[in-house]
Amino acid sequence: MTIGYPFDPDAVMQNKRTLRRQLLAGGPFLDKKVALLSGSTIGEIKNILELFLLDAGIRPQFHEGDYGRYYEEIVFDDGTLASFAPDVLYLNTSLHSLGALPEAGEDEPEAGRRLEAAKERHTAVFESAQRLGCPVIVNNYDLPRIRVMGNYEGVAGKVRYVRRLNEWIAGFVGEHPGFYLNDLEYISSFYGIDRWSDPSSYNSWKYAVSPSAIPYLAHSIACIVKSIFGRNKKALMLDLDNTLWHGIIGDDGVEGIRLGIESPEGIAHAELQSYAKELSRIGVILGVCSKNEEDAAKSGFSHPSSVLKLEDFASFRANWEPKHLNLLESARQLNIGADSLVFVDDNPAEREIVRQADAGIAVPELAFPERYAETVSGAGYFEVTSLSEDDRKRAEMYRQNAMRDAQQNSFVDYGDYLRSLEMKGYFGDFTEGQLERVTQLANKSNQFNLTTRRYQVSEMAQRAADPNVITLYGRLEDRFGDNGLVSEVIGVVNGDNLDIELWLMSCRVLKRGMENAMFDRLIARCLARGIRTVTGYYYKTAKNAMVANFYGTLGFEKISGEDADSVWLYRIPEGRTDQNIYIEVHDEQTGNPG
Amino acid sequence: MSRQEILDNVAEVIRGIFDDESLEITDETTAADVEDWDSLEQINILVACERRFKVKFSVGDVEGLRNVGELVDLVASRL
């Protein structure tokens, strides 16, 4: 019994206690406070949401609002919500909580006034929610089941009204960082609105959603929450034969496989390829994991209808080793956790082997090729809650890394290699335009992260504005391209000492000397303020062992702590010289004079 | 399906929902006998029975159910 996608909603509902017990035995978990406010009955939504969050590695502590009182509780918060201090807030509204809909025959000015009133009411709720300073997940509205005027409802009736309001909500969310849309209109339509809202469930128990549909609602909310807190998957690993094309490339050859519009099978596999290609455009890493001779495997991508090309893959493993070993090797090579992988394979036996390896790799159960993309997208592995320029470029960056690796092999001296990269570093204080990106990076960096402290955008804004705080970002370019914003440091000034609250770096620029360049820029800022000492903290997690001795390598002295948590002190020496050798330094803003 | 078979099936559904294999379920069992059996769980039990026996209950059917035996009778009347 699992809740892996695609799940059986009734089985999830009926086995929730068993599932909860099993999931809680796992871990480690990220603890998060989740406030749920009610437009209609929450009860079971909370219980099932807990299961999906646990499955994503998040252990929620809930605050549940009183039945139907979301408006009062958020707009006239008596301090209850603020003192709970949620990490994320969800407003469980639906068509039932929307209030009176336009009546058939209502004229346009009246409908317009009604819509404006609804927008005002929503603005009041959203702006009050914003004051809590945490991410806010809002629903749009499911379409009405009954159409008095039939299709004309979509022109000038209830259906049109709901759509206009939904359009306005989407606009609000798009313009307000920290707001996230749970697309109830889509989810209910996909499920079937006749079954989504079951009148007897609402009339008897005030469930706006029928019990069988609750897991889909909870799953959707959980996808958003896990994405906000950096628990998305990062890479899509694909089998080849009968997954990316129809046929066996080793037997049939490029001419023999079916791909593209010539055949029904070919269309299905080309659609999966298009889906993967689009994922790579939003920063999902693509990899191949196939039992094949490498040359034959690669030849498949020369098929004229192949949407994917060899250069789309950051990892390509075609051999006869067991697939789970190849996947672990790909994860190591890409510098990401195995639990960041999703594996798609048409062969049930291969899927089972990878599942049994128990490395946290997601392996969706698949039925028909024409549904593969739908299943993988429905699972929400790669749920997008914000899309930065770096996301768009990420796939490109990983490809560049593969090229750098190739170049590294041609140098004997590592220093020569680093020099050949012609690296340029850009450093500065966090700017307002970067807040979303620095927050996103802080919340998803696990390995090169000394304190694994997580932030909300509002907290980041506060750090950036505080004259007693030094913020520093680092961006790295080299001859193969722009790696984007890859490192962040936040330090709090205490007299003539700086306490380092956050130091992290993206693993894709490991061993490039970027950490030394960051350290130099930090020290320059310290000296400008008369700071004499820097205190660093290492907090051990399951994933950050690689930086346990990081401060030691920079020249800090350990003043307390052993293997686990430790505290380090750096006394800035007179006439200190820069540690960075290989990166050309560009200061984009000078340190905040404070 | 005999009445006893229906009762056995209903008992299995209830034990599954409460994750407790040791629950003894008889015709006389009521919500008050099982810890955590509240109105939410009542809904889950009814929905689970609808699925298990491939029947559909109306609001009127389930309003007055007093114990497991009456649920078994309701299912039996629909099969």
XYZ file of C-alpha atoms in Angstrom:
673
model
C 0.000 0.000 0.000
C 1.527 3.325 -1.061
C 0.291 6.736 -2.092
C 2.690 6.891 -5.031
C 1.116 8.277 -8.181
C -1.211 7.204 -9.688
C -2.961 6.419 -6.407
C -6.312 4.773 -5.762
C -8.318 7.548 -4.051
C -10.677 5.222 -2.214
C -7.819 3.097 -0.927
C -6.065 6.241 0.296
C -9.185 7.338 2.193
C -9.822 3.945 3.698
C -6.240 3.183 4.703
C -5.252 6.598 5.933
C -4.330 5.416 9.419
C -2.172 2.564 8.129
C -0.518 4.895 5.610
C 0.114 7.538 8.255
C 1.763 5.004 10.544
C 3.989 3.725 7.716
C 4.932 7.186 6.468
C 5.777 8.482 9.948
C 8.211 5.595 10.332
C 10.207 7.110 7.454
C 11.902 10.467 7.495
C 13.886 12.568 8.066
C 11.193 15.212 7.852
C 11.074 18.932 7.380
C 8.695 20.285 10.066
C 6.247 22.892 8.790
C 3.281 24.716 10.303
C 0.311 24.655 7.974
C -2.792 26.778 8.567
C -5.992 25.640 6.841
C -8.912 28.038 6.796
C -12.385 26.813 6.025
C -14.876 27.841 3.405
C -16.359 24.353 3.696
C -15.585 21.204 5.715
C -11.848 20.603 6.059
C -11.638 17.561 8.378
C -10.675 14.825 5.991
C -8.807 17.157 3.614
C -6.385 17.848 6.446
C -5.884 14.146 7.194
C -5.205 13.248 3.577
C -3.044 16.333 2.983
C -0.904 15.152 5.892
C -0.275 11.841 4.080
C 0.874 13.493 0.853
C 3.077 15.948 2.741
C 4.688 13.147 4.762
C 5.279 11.321 1.493
C 7.115 14.422 0.240
C 9.250 14.531 3.408
C 7.319 17.314 5.142
C 5.795 16.751 8.585
C 2.968 19.245 9.075
C 1.631 20.731 12.254
C -1.858 22.021 11.485
C -3.996 24.907 12.551
C -7.564 24.316 11.413
C -9.938 27.244 11.173
C -13.557 27.041 12.295
C -16.089 25.798 9.808
C -16.899 28.362 7.117
C -15.148 31.241 8.917
C -12.156 31.833 6.659
C -13.198 35.392 5.848
C -13.647 36.499 9.453
C -10.553 34.665 10.681
C -8.255 36.165 8.103
C -9.670 39.686 7.810
C -10.357 40.153 11.527
C -7.558 37.954 12.898
C -7.841 38.099 16.681
C -4.186 37.116 16.930
C -4.802 33.362 16.731
C -3.386 33.003 13.247
C -0.525 35.402 13.801
C 0.534 33.597 16.975
C 0.400 30.218 15.237
C 2.878 31.797 12.778
C 2.148 29.471 9.854
C 4.852 28.522 7.356
C 2.122 28.278 4.767
C -1.565 29.183 4.639
C -4.265 27.465 2.559
C -7.735 28.900 2.021
C -10.162 26.051 1.400
C -12.797 27.884 -0.575
C -15.059 26.598 -3.317
C -18.110 27.577 -5.310
C -20.198 27.052 -2.160
C -18.293 29.753 -0.291
C -18.407 32.228 -3.171
C -21.768 33.631 -2.165
C -24.622 34.549 -4.462
C -23.985 33.993 -8.160
C -25.664 36.096 -10.853
C -29.233 35.061 -11.514
C -30.375 34.131 -14.974
C -31.524 37.222 -16.838
C -29.463 39.633 -14.734
C -28.311 42.566 -16.886
C -24.672 43.318 -17.601
C -24.262 46.362 -15.302
C -25.630 44.327 -12.390
C -23.334 41.389 -13.226
C -20.413 43.817 -13.455
C -21.203 45.286 -10.023
C -21.448 41.804 -8.578
C -18.055 40.888 -10.006
C -16.449 44.064 -8.643
C -17.875 43.304 -5.184
C -16.418 39.781 -5.348
C -13.016 41.158 -6.360
C -13.092 43.594 -3.446
C -13.950 40.839 -1.029
C -11.131 38.677 -2.365
C -8.689 41.575 -2.271
C -9.517 42.106 1.406
C -8.902 38.431 2.171
C -5.696 38.204 0.131
C -4.218 41.412 1.506
C -4.970 40.335 5.069
C -3.351 36.964 4.352
C -0.292 38.727 2.983
C 0.287 40.339 6.379
C 1.077 36.943 7.878
C 4.256 37.013 5.795
C 4.021 33.373 4.747
C 3.232 31.733 1.406
C -0.518 31.779 0.726
C -2.227 29.113 -1.374
C -5.585 30.216 -2.773
C -8.172 28.323 -4.778
C -9.977 29.569 -7.781
C -13.506 28.242 -8.278
C -15.027 25.107 -9.713
C -17.688 25.684 -12.360
C -21.369 25.439 -11.422
C -22.987 22.074 -12.082
C -26.384 23.456 -12.997
C -26.825 25.750 -15.988
C -30.179 27.499 -15.951
C -29.662 28.982 -19.406
C -27.593 26.130 -20.802
C -24.621 27.161 -22.922
C -25.569 30.821 -22.629
C -24.361 30.653 -19.002
C -20.892 30.776 -20.552
C -21.741 34.089 -22.249
C -23.638 36.018 -19.583
C -24.424 33.842 -16.585
C -22.962 31.968 -13.651
C -20.359 30.109 -15.691
C -19.063 33.326 -17.259
C -19.016 34.999 -13.845
C -16.906 32.240 -12.294
C -14.519 32.281 -15.237
C -14.082 36.051 -15.036
C -13.378 35.832 -11.324
C -10.924 32.973 -11.873
C -9.134 35.034 -14.497
C -8.869 37.899 -12.008
C -7.511 35.564 -9.286
C -4.869 34.245 -11.687
C -3.841 37.835 -12.408
C -3.604 38.648 -8.697
C -1.481 35.581 -7.968
C 0.786 36.311 -10.930
C 1.429 39.850 -9.706
C 1.926 39.044 -6.016
C 4.990 37.015 -5.003
C 4.142 34.685 -2.136
C 0.708 33.795 -3.574
C 0.113 30.423 -5.201
C -2.872 29.211 -7.172
C -4.481 25.868 -6.462
C -6.354 25.508 -9.746
C -9.648 24.087 -8.551
C -11.278 24.826 -11.901
C -8.748 22.581 -13.652
C -8.636 19.860 -11.012
C -12.419 19.568 -10.843
C -12.775 19.609 -14.633
C -10.116 16.922 -15.032
C -11.851 14.807 -12.415
C -15.302 15.535 -13.832
C -17.396 18.264 -12.226
C -20.429 16.017 -11.980
C -18.549 13.731 -9.596
C -16.303 16.407 -8.065
C -19.009 18.112 -6.088
C -21.453 15.531 -4.860
C -24.685 17.247 -3.753
C -25.458 14.670 -1.098
C -22.020 15.088 0.486
C -22.544 18.817 0.620
C -26.104 18.757 1.813
C -25.378 16.252 4.570
C -21.830 17.045 5.647
C -20.929 20.330 3.934
C -18.176 18.660 1.957
C -17.740 20.885 -1.096
C -15.717 18.040 -2.576
C -17.043 14.499 -2.696
C -15.059 12.111 -0.452
C -13.577 10.172 -3.378
C -12.165 13.368 -4.847
C -10.518 14.584 -1.615
C -7.198 12.803 -2.338
C -6.898 14.695 -5.649
C -7.507 18.024 -3.917
C -5.072 17.172 -1.107
C -2.468 15.948 -3.586
C -2.674 19.196 -5.528
C -2.184 21.306 -2.383
C 0.695 19.060 -1.271
C 2.407 19.490 -4.656
C 2.402 23.270 -4.215
C 3.640 23.045 -0.605
C 6.464 20.666 -1.451
C 7.515 22.853 -4.354
C 7.577 25.954 -2.120
C 9.773 24.145 0.392
C 12.184 22.780 -2.194
C 11.041 19.171 -2.252
C 10.472 18.919 -5.990
C 12.141 16.278 -8.086
C 14.959 17.561 -10.265
C 15.642 15.063 -13.029
C 13.624 12.889 -15.407
C 15.456 9.667 -16.256
C 14.137 7.930 -19.352
C 14.317 4.429 -20.702
C 14.598 4.223 -24.520
C 13.077 1.169 -26.235
C 9.270 1.301 -26.099
C 9.491 4.380 -23.885
C 10.999 7.155 -26.025
C 10.221 5.248 -29.240
C 8.301 2.169 -30.311
C 10.583 -0.772 -31.068
C 14.025 -2.087 -30.095
C 16.777 0.131 -31.470
C 19.393 -2.644 -31.207
C 17.272 -4.994 -33.346
C 15.217 -2.682 -35.525
C 17.731 0.079 -36.214
C 16.873 3.752 -36.692
C 14.794 2.919 -39.795
C 12.805 0.271 -37.942
C 11.695 2.116 -34.809
C 8.372 3.945 -34.914
C 8.334 7.581 -33.922
C 6.265 10.535 -35.120
C 3.055 10.983 -37.077
C 3.455 7.937 -39.360
C 1.881 5.528 -36.853
C -0.333 5.673 -33.751
C 2.440 4.203 -31.581
C 4.892 6.667 -33.066
C 2.674 9.623 -32.144
C 2.387 8.498 -28.531
C 6.153 8.237 -28.056
C 6.802 11.540 -29.860
C 4.356 13.190 -27.446
C 6.318 11.865 -24.476
C 9.480 13.260 -26.072
C 7.820 16.662 -26.516
C 6.720 16.621 -22.898
C 10.284 15.851 -21.748
C 11.652 18.573 -24.008
C 9.286 21.107 -22.473
C 10.287 20.009 -18.968
C 13.908 20.689 -19.851
C 12.905 24.244 -20.795
C 11.809 24.881 -17.196
C 14.991 23.489 -15.715
C 14.275 19.784 -15.302
C 17.390 17.738 -16.038
C 16.979 14.920 -18.556
C 18.869 11.640 -18.482
C 18.850 8.309 -20.258
C 18.908 4.966 -18.453
C 18.661 2.105 -20.920
C 19.814 -1.448 -21.423
C 21.470 -1.108 -24.821
C 24.792 -0.813 -26.591
C 25.701 2.845 -26.258
C 26.180 3.481 -29.997
C 22.858 1.900 -30.902
C 21.132 3.834 -28.108
C 22.515 7.127 -29.337
C 21.572 6.413 -32.945
C 17.873 6.519 -32.012
C 18.070 10.297 -31.569
C 19.100 10.720 -35.193
C 15.595 9.590 -36.202
C 14.066 12.436 -38.265
C 11.024 12.590 -35.940
C 13.003 12.549 -32.725
C 12.054 15.675 -30.763
C 14.857 15.047 -28.280
C 18.449 15.283 -29.409
C 21.526 13.812 -27.768
C 22.549 17.219 -26.427
C 19.294 17.452 -24.434
C 20.619 14.875 -21.965
C 22.922 15.773 -19.104
C 23.444 12.108 -18.279
C 23.414 9.241 -20.759
C 23.859 5.697 -19.473
C 23.208 2.890 -21.946
C 24.802 -0.394 -20.864
C 23.829 -3.760 -19.387
C 24.280 -2.958 -15.703
C 21.218 -3.078 -13.428
C 19.169 0.093 -13.852
C 19.138 1.110 -10.227
C 22.958 1.176 -10.224
C 22.982 3.316 -13.360
C 20.484 5.719 -11.806
C 22.572 6.060 -8.637
C 25.625 6.720 -10.787
C 23.745 9.381 -12.777
C 22.683 11.088 -9.542
C 26.297 11.093 -8.347
C 27.519 12.500 -11.645
C 24.849 15.227 -11.667
C 25.561 16.055 -8.029
C 21.945 15.596 -6.937
C 20.326 13.160 -4.522
C 18.908 9.901 -5.869
C 15.622 10.977 -4.264
C 15.526 13.840 -6.792
C 15.104 11.410 -9.700
C 11.962 10.289 -11.515
C 12.361 7.137 -13.592
C 10.120 6.366 -16.564
C 10.279 2.885 -18.056
C 7.655 0.865 -19.918
C 8.934 -2.380 -18.419
C 7.172 -3.297 -15.133
C 10.083 -5.511 -14.051
C 12.607 -2.693 -14.413
C 10.303 -0.355 -12.527
C 10.040 -2.883 -9.723
C 13.807 -3.356 -9.422
C 14.308 0.380 -9.101
C 11.525 0.634 -6.527
C 13.014 -2.183 -4.501
C 16.402 -0.482 -4.473
C 14.609 1.894 -2.078
C 16.756 4.916 -2.895
C 13.817 7.320 -2.942
C 13.653 7.359 -6.744
C 10.079 8.055 -7.889
C 8.832 5.389 -10.279
C 5.319 6.067 -11.579
C 3.234 3.076 -12.556
C 2.500 3.313 -16.287
C -0.099 1.688 -18.500
C -0.270 2.921 -22.106
C 2.368 4.974 -23.954
C -0.219 7.565 -25.012
C -0.822 8.230 -21.283
C 2.796 8.323 -20.075
C 3.131 12.111 -20.184
C -0.234 12.547 -18.497
C 0.758 10.258 -15.629
C 4.128 11.897 -15.069
C 2.638 15.401 -15.195
C -0.311 14.431 -12.976
C 2.088 13.217 -10.288
C 3.293 16.787 -9.786
C 6.971 15.821 -9.446
C 8.061 19.058 -11.100
C 5.351 21.415 -9.818
C 6.342 24.981 -10.654
C 5.680 27.666 -8.042
C 8.036 30.238 -9.463
C 10.052 30.307 -12.617
C 13.349 32.157 -12.552
C 15.712 32.926 -15.376
C 18.061 30.338 -13.842
C 15.383 27.647 -14.095
C 15.033 28.347 -17.789
C 18.772 28.021 -18.235
C 19.396 25.097 -15.938
C 19.264 22.292 -18.486
C 21.769 24.267 -20.549
C 24.008 24.615 -17.500
C 24.089 20.897 -16.861
C 24.994 20.278 -20.472
C 27.797 22.801 -20.135
C 28.977 20.925 -17.050
C 29.202 17.760 -19.117
C 31.445 19.677 -21.538
C 33.560 21.001 -18.654
C 34.016 17.448 -17.418
C 35.249 16.482 -20.857
C 37.685 19.385 -20.826
C 38.847 18.542 -17.287
C 39.935 15.130 -18.509
C 42.314 16.730 -20.990
C 44.265 18.607 -18.275
C 46.768 17.077 -15.933
C 46.984 20.071 -13.606
C 43.677 21.112 -12.018
C 44.866 24.708 -11.749
C 45.490 24.783 -15.496
C 41.987 23.509 -15.987
C 40.471 26.206 -13.764
C 42.472 28.887 -15.547
C 41.245 27.573 -18.889
C 37.649 28.129 -17.770
C 38.194 31.920 -17.821
C 35.846 32.397 -14.890
C 34.287 35.727 -13.997
C 32.574 36.226 -10.642
C 30.030 38.963 -9.959
C 29.363 39.879 -6.343
C 26.990 42.195 -4.535
C 24.356 42.823 -1.861
C 20.986 41.184 -2.432
C 18.843 43.473 -4.560
C 15.066 43.576 -4.526
C 14.818 41.948 -7.922
C 16.839 38.974 -6.651
C 14.806 38.264 -3.527
C 12.698 35.540 -5.049
C 15.731 33.806 -6.561
C 17.883 34.014 -3.399
C 14.967 32.693 -1.339
C 14.351 29.854 -3.775
C 18.033 28.863 -3.734
C 18.196 29.075 0.070
C 15.169 26.827 0.392
C 16.355 24.107 -1.921
C 20.094 23.915 -1.239
C 20.855 20.937 0.946
C 24.400 19.765 0.387
C 26.667 22.809 0.363
C 24.675 24.573 3.056
C 26.226 25.227 6.469
C 23.063 26.029 8.449
C 20.229 24.817 6.143
C 18.210 27.777 7.325
C 15.041 28.341 5.270
C 13.488 31.708 4.499
C 10.341 33.306 3.253
C 10.642 36.075 0.680
C 9.522 38.592 3.311
C 12.328 37.522 5.674
C 14.847 37.800 2.879
C 13.604 41.323 2.133
C 14.073 42.176 5.796
C 17.675 40.855 5.771
C 18.473 42.825 2.630
C 17.151 46.053 4.159
C 18.709 45.668 7.625
C 21.820 47.873 8.018
C 23.125 45.406 10.608
C 23.119 42.556 8.151
C 25.625 41.853 5.407
C 24.161 40.007 2.432
C 26.340 38.772 -0.406
C 25.509 36.910 -3.565
C 27.873 35.435 -6.111
C 27.221 34.833 -9.778
C 29.681 32.873 -11.879
C 30.332 32.944 -15.611
C 32.874 30.963 -17.551
C 33.770 30.297 -21.166
C 30.964 27.746 -21.453
C 28.232 30.027 -20.231
C 26.547 31.735 -17.294
C 26.032 29.576 -14.198
C 23.714 32.208 -12.707
C 23.434 33.073 -9.030
C 25.219 30.199 -7.289
C 26.222 31.321 -3.807
C 24.763 33.300 -0.912
C 26.050 34.483 2.438
C 24.106 36.292 5.139
C 25.936 37.636 8.198
C 24.678 39.554 11.218
C 26.916 42.290 12.613
C 27.507 42.106 16.356
C 29.960 44.815 17.413
C 33.235 43.922 15.713
C 32.144 40.336 14.995
C 30.106 38.953 12.105
C 27.855 35.922 12.809
C 27.283 33.919 9.646
C 23.633 32.925 9.534
C 23.680 31.412 6.057
C 26.370 30.214 3.692
C 25.447 28.090 0.751
C 26.602 27.305 -2.723
C 25.136 25.414 -5.627
C 26.884 22.072 -6.061
C 27.216 22.554 -9.784
C 30.138 24.952 -9.174
C 31.942 22.815 -6.608
C 35.732 22.891 -6.679
C 35.948 26.009 -8.796
C 37.322 28.296 -6.090
C 34.011 30.193 -5.886
C 33.824 29.689 -2.124
C 37.206 31.391 -1.703
C 36.120 34.296 -3.880
C 32.953 34.659 -1.789
C 35.045 34.594 1.386
C 37.342 37.339 0.068
C 34.396 39.573 -0.842
C 32.837 38.954 2.574
C 36.060 39.890 4.357
C 36.357 43.054 2.252
C 32.903 44.061 3.449
C 33.840 43.238 7.053
C 36.984 45.356 6.925
C 35.040 48.282 5.494
C 32.881 48.183 8.621
C 35.690 47.647 11.104
C 34.738 44.032 11.813
C 37.650 41.995 13.210
C 36.292 38.481 13.633
C 33.892 36.188 11.787
C 31.978 33.372 13.503
C 30.729 30.445 11.422
C 28.259 27.743 12.404
C 27.874 24.272 10.992
C 24.595 22.450 11.674
C 24.695 18.833 10.598
C 21.819 17.452 8.505
C 21.391 14.204 6.573
C 22.723 15.918 3.446
C 25.408 18.477 4.300
C 28.298 16.303 5.481
C 30.434 17.660 2.615
C 30.796 21.015 4.394
C 31.406 19.726 7.946
C 34.985 21.027 7.755
C 34.325 23.867 5.303
C 35.248 26.656 7.718
C 38.406 24.725 8.610
C 39.517 24.771 4.970
C 39.019 28.556 4.856
C 41.300 29.012 7.873
C 38.733 29.233 10.672
C 39.557 27.737 14.057
C 37.047 25.390 15.633
C 36.042 26.768 19.019
C 33.372 24.241 20.006
C 31.505 21.189 18.832
C 32.518 17.846 17.403
C 31.290 15.905 14.360
C 27.761 17.209 14.499
C 27.185 20.888 15.191
C 30.243 23.096 15.513
C 31.215 26.747 15.901
C 34.193 28.287 14.118
C 36.084 31.564 14.548
C 38.143 33.527 12.029
C 40.327 36.411 13.189
C 40.954 38.587 10.155
C 44.758 38.786 9.892
C 46.618 42.043 9.267
C 47.448 42.372 5.590
C 45.311 39.395 4.624
C 45.719 38.409 0.961
C 42.899 37.074 -1.190
C 42.432 33.298 -1.338
C 40.849 33.380 -4.783
C 43.252 32.796 -7.657
C 41.233 31.716 -10.657
C 38.157 33.938 -10.760
C 38.178 37.470 -12.153
C 36.270 39.545 -9.592
C 33.589 42.107 -10.447
C 31.858 43.953 -7.606
C 28.366 44.854 -8.778
C 27.520 46.853 -5.642
C 29.842 47.846 -2.850
C 29.059 46.644 0.648
C 26.253 48.359 2.502
C 28.066 51.073 4.498
C 25.620 50.476 7.392
C -23.964 -12.996 -0.505
C -25.224 -14.177 2.882
C -25.906 -11.772 5.707
C -22.906 -13.166 7.603
C -20.659 -12.572 4.591
C -21.875 -8.980 4.402
C -21.151 -8.507 8.117
C -17.662 -9.998 7.665
C -17.005 -7.599 4.796
C -18.293 -4.595 6.717
C -16.128 -5.607 9.692
C -13.099 -5.804 7.409
C -13.818 -2.320 6.044
C -14.092 -0.891 9.561
C -10.935 -2.618 10.813
C -9.060 -1.296 7.775
C -10.240 2.268 8.294
C -9.210 2.286 11.955
C -5.977 0.373 11.262
C -6.847 -2.025 14.067
C -7.031 -5.739 13.314
C -8.199 -6.518 16.838
C -11.530 -4.639 16.563
C -14.483 -6.936 17.234
C -17.395 -5.908 15.072
C -20.866 -7.316 15.640
C -24.405 -6.309 14.689
C -24.614 -4.387 17.947
C -21.438 -2.356 17.440
C -22.087 1.400 17.373
C -19.906 4.452 16.765
C -19.614 4.874 20.531
C -17.798 1.516 20.836
C -14.871 2.502 18.625
C -12.417 5.221 19.501
C -12.189 7.913 16.782
C -15.434 6.845 15.114
C -16.827 10.308 14.489
C -19.021 11.748 11.767
C -16.059 12.041 9.383
C -15.243 8.359 9.777
C -18.909 7.523 9.409
C -18.747 9.050 5.930
C -15.600 7.095 5.113
C -17.193 3.850 6.240
C -20.303 4.471 4.136
C -18.292 5.424 1.047
C -16.049 2.387 1.534
C -19.106 0.120 1.781
C -20.560 1.661 -1.385
C -17.333 0.767 -3.201
C -16.961 -2.681 -1.689
C -20.523 -3.813 -2.427
C -20.995 -1.681 -5.572
C -24.156 -0.070 -4.216
C -25.228 3.552 -3.759
C -26.851 4.978 -0.621
C -29.044 8.057 -0.508
C -29.058 10.646 2.263
C -32.282 9.191 3.640
C -30.799 5.680 3.774
C -27.910 6.519 6.039
C -29.406 9.168 8.304
C -30.993 6.873 10.796
C -28.438 4.044 10.982
C -28.015 3.104 14.641
C -25.528 0.247 14.529
C -23.529 -2.038 12.271
C -26.420 -4.489 11.990
C -28.625 -1.834 10.395
C -25.850 -1.014 7.941
C -25.604 -4.704 7.051
C -29.367 -4.823 6.503
C -29.208 -1.730 4.326
C -26.504 -3.306 2.163
C -28.455 -6.581 1.972
C -31.552 -4.713 0.754
C -29.542 -3.268 -2.142
C -27.745 -6.381 -3.361
